[in-house]
Amino acid sequence: MTAPALQIDIVSDVVCPWCYIGKRKLEAALASPEAAGLPAPLLRWHPFQLNPELPPEGIPRKTYLEQKFGGPERA
């Protein structure tokens, strides 16, 4: 009898650098020797938008950071 595949739900924003790092770490773990011979997990990707108020056309990075952190001196 084979073990059922592990289901991994991943909630990620495609522009988030931390999400990218997490994706790469997961890929490395799944490719590791310890994972060899185990059933391939079922990966279920779910979208997450870090800043839904950001306009579709975007805003300049400097402006975004100043608005987010309360002025140029805090950005």
Coordinates of N, CA, C and O in Angstrom, one line a residue:
M1 N 0.9 -1.2 0.0 CA 0.0 0.0 0.0 C 0.9 1.2 0.0 O 1.8 1.3 0.8
T2 N 0.6 2.2 -0.9 CA 1.4 3.4 -1.0 C 0.8 4.5 -0.1 O -0.4 4.5 0.1
A3 N 1.7 5.3 0.4 CA 1.2 6.4 1.2 C 0.5 7.5 0.3 O 0.9 7.7 -0.8
P4 N -0.6 8.1 0.9 CA -1.2 9.1 0.1 C -0.3 10.3 -0.1 O 0.6 10.6 0.7
A5 N -0.4 11.0 -1.2 CA 0.4 12.2 -1.5 C 0.1 13.3 -0.5 O -1.1 13.5 -0.1
L6 N 1.1 14.0 -0.1 CA 0.9 15.2 0.7 C 0.4 16.3 -0.1 O 0.8 16.5 -1.2
Q7 N -0.6 17.0 0.5 CA -1.1 18.2 -0.2 C -0.6 19.4 0.4 O -0.6 19.6 1.6
I8 N 0.0 20.3 -0.4 CA 0.6 21.6 0.1 C -0.1 22.7 -0.5 O -0.1 22.9 -1.8
D9 N -0.8 23.6 0.3 CA -1.4 24.8 -0.2 C -0.5 25.9 -0.1 O 0.0 26.2 1.0
I10 N -0.2 26.6 -1.1 CA 0.7 27.7 -1.2 C 0.0 29.0 -1.5 O -0.7 29.1 -2.6
V11 N 0.0 30.0 -0.6 CA -0.6 31.3 -0.9 C 0.6 32.3 -1.1 O 1.5 32.4 -0.3
S12 N 0.6 32.9 -2.3 CA 1.7 33.6 -2.8 C 1.4 34.8 -3.6 O 0.4 34.8 -4.4
D13 N 2.2 35.9 -3.6 CA 2.1 37.0 -4.5 C 3.3 36.9 -5.4 O 4.4 36.8 -4.9
V14 N 3.0 36.9 -6.7 CA 4.1 36.7 -7.7 C 5.2 37.8 -7.6 O 6.3 37.6 -8.1
V15 N 4.9 39.0 -7.1 CA 5.9 40.0 -7.1 C 6.6 40.1 -5.7 O 7.5 40.9 -5.5
C16 N 6.2 39.3 -4.8 CA 6.8 39.3 -3.4 C 8.1 38.6 -3.4 O 8.2 37.4 -3.7
P17 N 9.2 39.3 -3.0 CA 10.5 38.6 -3.0 C 10.6 37.4 -2.0 O 11.2 36.4 -2.2
W18 N 9.9 37.6 -0.9 CA 9.9 36.5 0.2 C 9.1 35.3 -0.3 O 9.5 34.2 0.0
C19 N 8.1 35.5 -1.1 CA 7.3 34.4 -1.7 C 8.2 33.6 -2.7 O 8.2 32.4 -2.7
Y20 N 9.0 34.4 -3.5 CA 9.9 33.7 -4.4 C 11.0 32.9 -3.7 O 11.3 31.8 -4.0
I21 N 11.5 33.5 -2.6 CA 12.5 32.7 -1.8 C 11.9 31.4 -1.2 O 12.4 30.4 -1.3
G22 N 10.6 31.6 -0.7 CA 9.9 30.4 -0.2 C 9.7 29.3 -1.3 O 9.8 28.1 -1.0
K23 N 9.4 29.8 -2.5 CA 9.1 28.9 -3.6 C 10.4 28.1 -3.9 O 10.4 26.9 -4.1
R24 N 11.5 28.8 -3.9 CA 12.8 28.2 -4.2 C 13.2 27.2 -3.1 O 13.7 26.1 -3.4
K25 N 13.0 27.5 -1.9 CA 13.3 26.7 -0.8 C 12.4 25.4 -0.8 O 12.9 24.3 -0.6
L26 N 11.1 25.5 -1.2 CA 10.2 24.4 -1.3 C 10.7 23.5 -2.5 O 10.8 22.3 -2.3
E27 N 11.1 24.1 -3.6 CA 11.6 23.3 -4.7 C 12.9 22.5 -4.3 O 13.0 21.3 -4.6
A28 N 13.8 23.2 -3.5 CA 15.0 22.5 -3.1 C 14.6 21.3 -2.1 O 15.2 20.2 -2.2
A29 N 13.7 21.6 -1.2 CA 13.3 20.5 -0.3 C 12.7 19.3 -1.0 O 13.0 18.2 -0.7
L30 N 11.9 19.6 -2.0 CA 11.2 18.5 -2.8 C 12.2 17.7 -3.6 O 12.0 16.6 -4.0
A31 N 13.3 18.4 -4.0 CA 14.4 17.7 -4.8 C 15.5 17.1 -4.0 O 16.4 16.5 -4.5
S32 N 15.4 17.2 -2.7 CA 16.4 16.7 -1.8 C 16.4 15.2 -1.8 O 15.4 14.5 -2.0
P33 N 17.6 14.7 -1.4 CA 17.7 13.2 -1.3 C 16.7 12.6 -0.3 O 16.2 11.5 -0.5
E34 N 16.3 13.3 0.8 CA 15.4 12.8 1.7 C 14.0 12.7 1.1 O 13.2 11.9 1.6
A35 N 13.7 13.4 0.1 CA 12.4 13.4 -0.6 C 12.3 12.3 -1.7 O 11.3 12.0 -2.2
A36 N 13.5 11.8 -2.0 CA 13.5 10.8 -3.1 C 12.7 9.5 -2.7 O 12.8 9.1 -1.6
G37 N 12.0 9.0 -3.6 CA 11.2 7.8 -3.3 C 9.8 8.1 -2.7 O 9.1 7.2 -2.5
L38 N 9.6 9.3 -2.2 CA 8.3 9.6 -1.6 C 7.3 10.0 -2.7 O 7.7 10.4 -3.8
P39 N 6.1 9.8 -2.5 CA 5.1 10.3 -3.5 C 5.2 11.8 -3.7 O 5.4 12.5 -2.7
A40 N 5.1 12.2 -4.9 CA 5.1 13.6 -5.2 C 4.0 14.3 -4.6 O 2.8 13.9 -4.7
P41 N 4.2 15.4 -3.9 CA 3.1 16.1 -3.2 C 2.2 16.8 -4.2 O 2.7 17.2 -5.3
L42 N 1.0 17.1 -3.8 CA 0.1 17.8 -4.7 C 0.3 19.3 -4.2 O 0.0 19.6 -3.1
L43 N 0.7 20.1 -5.1 CA 0.9 21.6 -4.8 C -0.3 22.3 -5.3 O -0.6 22.2 -6.5
R44 N -0.9 23.0 -4.5 CA -2.1 23.9 -4.8 C -1.7 25.3 -4.6 O -1.5 25.7 -3.5
W45 N -1.7 26.1 -5.7 CA -1.3 27.5 -5.6 C -2.5 28.4 -5.5 O -3.5 28.2 -6.2
H46 N -2.4 29.4 -4.6 CA -3.5 30.3 -4.4 C -2.9 31.7 -4.4 O -1.9 32.0 -3.8
P47 N -3.6 32.6 -5.1 CA -3.1 34.0 -5.3 C -3.3 34.8 -4.0 O -4.2 34.6 -3.2
F48 N -2.4 35.7 -3.8 CA -2.5 36.7 -2.7 C -1.9 38.0 -3.2 O -0.9 38.0 -3.8
Q49 N -2.7 39.1 -3.0 CA -2.2 40.4 -3.5 C -1.8 41.2 -2.2 O -2.6 41.5 -1.4
L50 N -0.5 41.5 -2.1 CA 0.0 42.2 -1.0 C -0.6 43.6 -0.8 O -0.8 44.0 0.3
N51 N -0.8 44.3 -1.9 CA -1.4 45.6 -1.8 C -2.5 45.8 -2.8 O -2.3 46.3 -3.9
P52 N -3.7 45.4 -2.4 CA -4.8 45.5 -3.4 C -5.2 47.0 -3.7 O -5.9 47.2 -4.7
E53 N -4.8 47.9 -3.0 CA -5.1 49.3 -3.2 C -4.2 50.0 -4.3 O -4.4 51.0 -4.8
L54 N -3.1 49.3 -4.7 CA -2.2 49.8 -5.7 C -2.9 49.9 -7.0 O -3.6 48.9 -7.4
P55 N -2.9 51.0 -7.7 CA -3.6 51.1 -9.0 C -3.0 50.2 -10.0 O -1.8 49.9 -10.0
P56 N -3.8 49.7 -11.0 CA -3.2 48.8 -12.0 C -2.0 49.3 -12.8 O -1.2 48.5 -13.2
E57 N -2.0 50.6 -13.0 CA -0.8 51.2 -13.7 C 0.4 51.3 -12.8 O 1.5 51.7 -13.3
G58 N 0.3 51.1 -11.5 CA 1.4 51.2 -10.6 C 1.6 52.7 -10.2 O 1.0 53.6 -10.7
I59 N 2.6 52.9 -9.3 CA 3.1 54.2 -9.0 C 4.6 54.2 -8.9 O 5.2 53.1 -8.6
P60 N 5.3 55.3 -9.0 CA 6.7 55.3 -8.8 C 7.1 54.8 -7.5 O 6.5 55.0 -6.4
R61 N 8.2 54.0 -7.4 CA 8.7 53.3 -6.2 C 8.9 54.3 -5.1 O 8.5 54.1 -3.9
K62 N 9.5 55.4 -5.4 CA 9.8 56.5 -4.4 C 8.5 57.0 -3.8 O 8.4 57.1 -2.5
T63 N 7.6 57.3 -4.6 CA 6.3 57.8 -4.1 C 5.6 56.7 -3.2 O 5.1 57.0 -2.2
Y64 N 5.6 55.5 -3.7 CA 5.0 54.4 -2.9 C 5.6 54.2 -1.5 O 4.9 54.1 -0.5
L65 N 7.0 54.2 -1.5 CA 7.7 54.1 -0.2 C 7.4 55.3 0.7 O 7.2 55.1 1.9
E66 N 7.3 56.5 0.2 CA 7.1 57.7 1.0 C 5.6 57.6 1.6 O 5.4 57.9 2.7
Q67 N 4.7 57.2 0.7 CA 3.3 57.1 1.2 C 3.2 55.9 2.3 O 2.5 56.1 3.3
K68 N 3.9 54.8 2.0 CA 3.8 53.7 2.9 C 4.4 54.0 4.3 O 3.8 53.6 5.3
F69 N 5.5 54.6 4.3 CA 6.3 54.8 5.6 C 6.1 56.2 6.2 O 6.8 56.5 7.2
G70 N 5.3 57.1 5.6 CA 5.0 58.4 6.2 C 6.0 59.5 5.9 O 6.4 60.3 6.7
G71 N 6.5 59.6 4.6 CA 7.3 60.7 4.2 C 8.7 60.3 3.8 O 9.1 59.1 4.0
P72 N 9.4 61.2 3.1 CA 10.7 60.8 2.5 C 11.8 60.5 3.6 O 12.6 59.6 3.3
E73 N 11.7 61.1 4.7 CA 12.7 60.8 5.7 C 12.6 59.4 6.4 O 13.5 58.9 6.8
R74 N 11.4 58.9 6.3 CA 11.1 57.6 6.9 C 11.2 56.5 5.9 O 11.3 55.3 6.2
A75 N 11.1 56.9 4.6 CA 11.2 55.9 3.5 C 12.6 55.4 3.4 O 12.9 54.3 3.0

